[in-house]
Coordinates of C-alpha atoms and ligand atoms in Angstrom, one line a residue:
X151 CA 28.1 1.2 19.3
X152 CA 26.8 4.8 19.1
X153 CA 25.6 4.5 15.5
X154 CA 23.6 1.3 15.7
X155 CA 20.1 1.8 14.4
X156 CA 17.2 0.0 16.2
X157 CA 14.0 -1.1 14.5
X158 CA 10.9 -2.8 15.7
X159 CA 8.5 -5.1 13.8
X160 CA 5.0 -3.6 13.4
X161 CA 3.6 -7.0 14.3
X162 CA 4.4 -6.2 17.9
X163 CA 1.2 -4.1 17.8
X164 CA -0.6 -6.7 15.7
X165 CA -1.1 -7.3 12.0
X166 CA -4.0 -4.9 11.6
X167 CA -3.0 -2.2 9.1
X168 CA -6.2 -0.2 8.8
X169 CA -5.4 3.6 8.9
X170 CA -6.1 4.0 12.6
X171 CA -4.0 0.9 13.6
X172 CA -1.2 2.0 11.3
X173 CA -1.2 5.5 12.7
X174 CA -1.0 4.1 16.3
X175 CA 1.8 1.7 15.5
X176 CA 3.9 4.3 13.6
X177 CA 3.4 6.9 16.3
X178 CA 4.2 4.6 19.3
X179 CA 7.3 3.1 17.6
X180 CA 8.6 6.6 16.8
X181 CA 7.7 8.0 20.3
X182 CA 9.4 5.1 22.1
X183 CA 12.6 5.9 20.2
X184 CA 12.9 3.3 17.4
X185 CA 14.7 4.5 14.3
X186 CA 12.9 2.1 12.0
X187 CA 9.6 0.3 11.7
X188 CA 9.3 -3.0 9.8
X189 CA 6.0 -3.2 8.0
X190 CA 4.6 -6.4 6.6
X191 CA 3.8 -6.3 2.9
X192 CA 0.2 -7.4 3.2
X193 CA -2.2 -7.6 0.2
X194 CA -1.9 -4.2 -1.5
X195 CA -5.7 -4.2 -1.8
X196 CA -6.0 -4.1 2.0
X197 CA -3.7 -1.1 2.7
X198 CA -3.3 2.5 1.7
X199 CA 0.4 2.9 1.0
X200 CA 0.1 6.7 0.5
X201 CA -1.6 7.0 3.9
X202 CA 1.2 4.9 5.4
X203 CA 3.8 7.1 3.8
X204 CA 2.2 10.2 5.2
X205 CA 2.1 8.8 8.7
X206 CA 5.7 7.7 8.6
X207 CA 6.7 11.2 7.5
X208 CA 4.6 12.8 10.2
X209 CA 6.2 10.8 12.9
X210 CA 9.7 10.8 11.4
X211 CA 10.5 7.1 11.4
X212 CA 12.1 5.1 8.6
X213 CA 10.3 2.1 7.1
X214 CA 11.5 -1.4 6.1
X215 CA 9.2 -4.0 4.4
X216 CA 9.1 -7.7 5.0
X217 CA 7.1 -10.7 3.8
X218 CA 7.1 -14.5 3.9
X219 CA 5.9 -16.5 0.9
X220 CA 3.4 -19.3 1.5
X221 CA 2.9 -22.7 -0.2
X222 CA 0.3 -21.1 -2.4
X223 CA 2.9 -18.7 -3.8
X224 CA 6.1 -20.7 -3.4
X225 CA 8.7 -19.8 -6.0
X226 CA 10.5 -23.1 -5.4
X227 CA 7.3 -24.9 -6.6
X228 CA 7.1 -27.0 -9.8
X229 CA 3.7 -25.4 -10.4
X230 CA 4.1 -22.3 -12.7
X231 CA 1.0 -20.7 -11.3
X232 CA 2.3 -20.8 -7.7
X233 CA 5.7 -19.4 -8.9
X234 CA 3.9 -16.6 -10.8
X235 CA 1.9 -15.7 -7.7
X236 CA 5.1 -15.6 -5.6
X237 CA 6.8 -13.4 -8.1
X238 CA 3.8 -11.0 -8.1
X239 CA 3.9 -10.8 -4.3
X240 CA 7.6 -10.0 -4.3
X241 CA 7.2 -7.4 -7.0
X242 CA 4.2 -5.9 -5.1
X243 CA 6.3 -5.8 -1.9
X244 CA 9.0 -3.8 -3.8
X245 CA 6.4 -1.4 -5.1
X246 CA 5.0 -1.0 -1.6
X247 CA 8.5 -0.3 -0.3
X248 CA 9.2 2.3 -3.0
X249 CA 5.9 4.0 -2.4
X250 CA 6.4 4.4 1.4
X251 CA 10.1 5.3 1.1
X252 CA 11.6 2.0 2.3
X253 CA 14.9 0.9 0.9
X254 CA 14.7 -2.7 2.2
X255 CA 12.5 -5.7 1.5
X256 CA 13.4 -8.8 3.5
X257 CA 12.0 -12.0 4.9
X258 CA 11.4 -15.5 3.6
X259 CA 11.5 -14.3 0.0
X260 CA 13.1 -17.5 -1.4
X261 CA 10.6 -20.3 -0.6
X262 CA 7.4 -20.8 1.4
X263 CA 7.7 -20.3 5.1
X264 CA 6.4 -23.6 6.4
X265 CA 7.2 -27.2 7.1
X266 CA 8.3 -28.9 3.9
X267 CA 7.5 -32.6 3.5
X268 CA 10.0 -33.1 0.7
X269 CA 13.7 -32.7 0.3
X270 CA 15.1 -29.6 -1.3
X271 CA 16.0 -30.1 -5.0
X272 CA 18.4 -28.4 -7.4
X273 CA 15.4 -27.6 -9.6
X274 CA 13.6 -25.8 -6.7
X275 CA 16.7 -23.8 -5.8
X276 CA 17.2 -22.8 -9.5
X277 CA 13.6 -21.8 -9.8
X278 CA 13.9 -19.6 -6.7
X279 CA 17.1 -18.0 -8.0
X280 CA 15.5 -17.3 -11.4
X281 CA 12.6 -15.4 -9.9
X282 CA 14.7 -13.5 -7.4
X283 CA 17.2 -12.4 -10.1
X284 CA 14.4 -10.6 -11.9
X285 CA 12.9 -9.2 -8.7
X286 CA 16.3 -8.0 -7.4
X287 CA 17.1 -6.3 -10.7
X288 CA 13.9 -4.3 -10.7
X289 CA 14.4 -3.5 -7.0
X290 CA 17.8 -2.2 -7.7
X291 CA 16.4 0.3 -10.2
X292 CA 14.2 1.6 -7.3
X293 CA 17.0 1.7 -4.7
X294 CA 15.6 -1.3 -2.8
X295 CA 17.8 -3.9 -1.2
X296 CA 16.5 -7.5 -0.9
X297 CA 17.2 -9.3 2.3
X298 CA 17.3 -13.1 2.2
X299 CA 16.2 -14.3 5.7
X300 CA 17.2 -17.9 6.2
X301 CA 15.0 -19.7 8.7
X302 CA 15.1 -22.9 10.7
X303 CA 14.5 -26.4 9.2
X304 CA 10.8 -26.4 10.2
X305 CA 10.1 -23.2 8.2
X306 CA 12.0 -23.9 5.0
X307 CA 13.9 -26.8 3.4
X308 CA 16.1 -24.5 1.3
X309 CA 18.1 -22.0 3.4
X310 CA 18.8 -22.8 7.1
X311 CA 22.3 -21.3 7.7
X312 CA 24.3 -18.2 6.8
X313 CA 26.7 -20.4 4.8
X314 CA 23.9 -21.7 2.6
X315 CA 22.6 -18.2 2.2
X316 CA 26.0 -16.9 1.1
X317 CA 26.2 -19.6 -1.6
X318 CA 22.7 -18.7 -2.7
X319 CA 23.6 -15.0 -2.9
X320 CA 26.8 -16.0 -4.9
X321 CA 24.6 -17.8 -7.4
X322 CA 22.0 -15.0 -7.4
X323 CA 24.7 -12.5 -8.3
X324 CA 22.7 -9.4 -7.4
X325 CA 24.7 -6.6 -5.8
X326 CA 21.6 -5.4 -3.9
X327 CA 20.9 -8.7 -2.1
X328 CA 22.1 -9.3 1.4
X329 CA 21.9 -11.8 4.3
X330 CA 19.0 -11.1 6.6
X331 CA 19.9 -12.8 9.9
X332 CA 17.3 -13.8 12.5
X333 CA 18.8 -14.7 15.9
X334 CA 15.9 -17.1 16.7
X335 CA 16.6 -19.2 13.5
X336 CA 20.4 -18.9 13.9
X337 CA 20.1 -20.1 17.5
X338 CA 18.5 -23.3 16.3
X339 CA 20.7 -24.0 13.3
X340 CA 24.2 -22.4 13.7
X341 CA 27.2 -23.3 15.8
X342 CA 26.4 -20.1 17.7
X343 CA 24.5 -16.8 16.8
X344 CA 27.8 -14.8 16.8
X345 CA 29.3 -17.4 14.4
X346 CA 26.5 -16.6 11.9
X347 CA 27.5 -12.9 12.0
X348 CA 31.1 -13.8 11.3
X349 CA 30.1 -16.2 8.5
X350 CA 27.9 -13.5 6.8
X351 CA 30.7 -11.0 7.1
X352 CA 30.2 -7.9 4.9
X353 CA 27.1 -9.4 3.3
X354 CA 25.1 -9.0 6.5
X355 CA 22.5 -6.4 5.7
X356 CA 19.7 -6.7 8.2
X357 CA 19.1 -8.4 11.6
X358 CA 16.0 -9.7 13.4
X359 CA 16.5 -9.6 17.1
X360 CA 14.4 -12.5 18.2
X361 CA 14.7 -14.5 21.4
X362 CA 15.2 -18.2 21.5
X363 CA 11.5 -18.7 22.4
X364 CA 10.4 -15.7 20.3
X365 CA 9.3 -13.8 23.4
X366 CA 10.7 -10.9 25.3
X367 CA 14.4 -10.2 24.6
X368 CA 16.7 -11.2 27.5
X369 CA 14.4 -13.9 28.9
X370 CA 15.7 -16.8 26.7
X371 CA 19.0 -18.5 25.9
X372 CA 20.5 -16.0 23.5
X373 CA 23.7 -14.3 24.8
X374 CA 22.9 -10.8 23.7
X375 CA 26.1 -9.3 25.1
X376 CA 28.2 -11.7 23.0
X377 CA 26.0 -10.9 20.0
X378 CA 26.4 -7.2 20.5
X379 CA 30.2 -7.5 20.7
X380 CA 30.3 -9.5 17.5
X381 CA 28.2 -7.0 15.6
X382 CA 30.4 -4.3 16.9
X383 CA 33.6 -6.1 15.8
X384 CA 32.0 -6.7 12.4
X385 CA 31.3 -2.9 12.1
X386 CA 27.6 -3.6 11.6
X387 CA 25.5 -0.5 12.3
X388 CA 22.1 -1.9 11.6
X389 CA 19.3 -2.0 11.4
X390 CA 18.7 -4.5 14.2
X391 CA 15.0 -5.0 14.4
X392 CA 13.1 -6.5 17.3
X393 CA 10.8 -9.3 16.2
X394 CA 8.4 -10.8 18.8
X395 CA 4.7 -11.5 18.6
X396 CA 2.0 -12.2 21.1
X397 CA -1.3 -13.9 20.9
X398 CA -2.5 -10.9 23.0
X399 CA -2.5 -8.8 19.8
X400 CA -2.4 -11.1 16.7
X401 CA -5.3 -13.2 15.5
X402 CA -5.5 -17.0 15.5
X403 CA -4.5 -17.3 11.8
X404 CA -1.3 -15.3 12.2
X405 CA -0.5 -17.2 15.4
X406 CA -0.9 -20.5 13.6
X407 CA 1.3 -19.3 10.7
X408 CA 4.2 -18.6 13.0
X409 CA 3.7 -21.4 15.4
X410 CA 2.8 -19.2 18.3
X411 CA 1.1 -21.5 20.7
X412 CA 1.3 -19.6 24.0
X413 CA 1.1 -16.0 25.1
X414 CA 4.6 -14.5 25.6
X415 CA 3.6 -11.0 26.8
X416 CA 0.5 -8.8 26.9
X417 CA 1.1 -5.1 26.3
X418 CA 2.8 -4.0 23.1
X419 CA 3.6 -0.5 24.2
X420 CA 5.3 -1.8 27.4
X421 CA 7.1 -4.5 25.5
X422 CA 8.4 -2.1 22.9
X423 CA 9.6 0.5 25.5
X424 CA 11.2 -2.0 27.8
X425 CA 12.9 -3.8 24.9
X426 CA 14.6 -0.6 23.6
X427 CA 15.9 0.0 27.1
X428 CA 17.3 -3.5 27.2
X429 CA 18.9 -3.1 23.8
X430 CA 20.5 0.3 24.7
X431 CA 22.1 -1.3 27.8
X432 CA 23.3 -4.5 26.0
X433 CA 24.6 -2.5 23.0
X434 CA 25.9 0.4 25.1
X435 CA 24.1 2.9 23.0
X436 CA 23.6 6.4 24.5
X437 CA 20.0 7.4 25.2
X438 CA 19.1 10.5 23.1
X439 CA 18.6 13.6 25.2
Ligands
LIG109 MN1 12.6 -13.0 11.4

């Protein structure tokens, strides 16, 4: 798969996006050899998008943007204030992407990321679709694709499989919306992770490479060789983006958000470097000279 593009989630280095932290993350991701860096769309008041764009340009790495809605800004909510906050966050993420030169905004953009204590309803699904239709239309005007990342049952009640996500995309009817597949979530909910790739077919637009325990790739139960063969057969060229976090570098609030209850690794630079080596072997990608 010589053309496959590899990305890494900025959260590998932590969720601090002050200028110095951003510069270090962007520089290390580029130096290690990643083609793409996924940057969380945090509160626009807390980051300098122009500064980020300059650093990306300086180090020659492509950005992508991601976010996960919360119960306070859940667009499936019956509370119009929460829906409005969610729509604002999604539109801000698209603005941030356009400012830093990213053409992709993905993640849990369709509901809160969290354990729902209620069944999904048709009203909730319609509410989500209505917001996303508007967001996707304005994203399209700016050349931005929206990735719908389905997650496991403990992190959303709305979309847990590729098949559900395809039906959602059919109803959304936005040409710039794609399936964002995360191998961790797929390994919990699907018949197999490769089956999710096959199900998504040509609507697969973005992949999170995440181990079954969310730690270092190759140390869990996901069959990465089978996954690589399936992506290759599907003609998918990426990006495939490494997503793993460690309490060694993220704060307690972020760890609680993602259910990270134990330390999976300690050194982000070592993790990022050894993971791209692992991926190049598994995906039989030539190492650049
Ligand atoms: Mn993910």
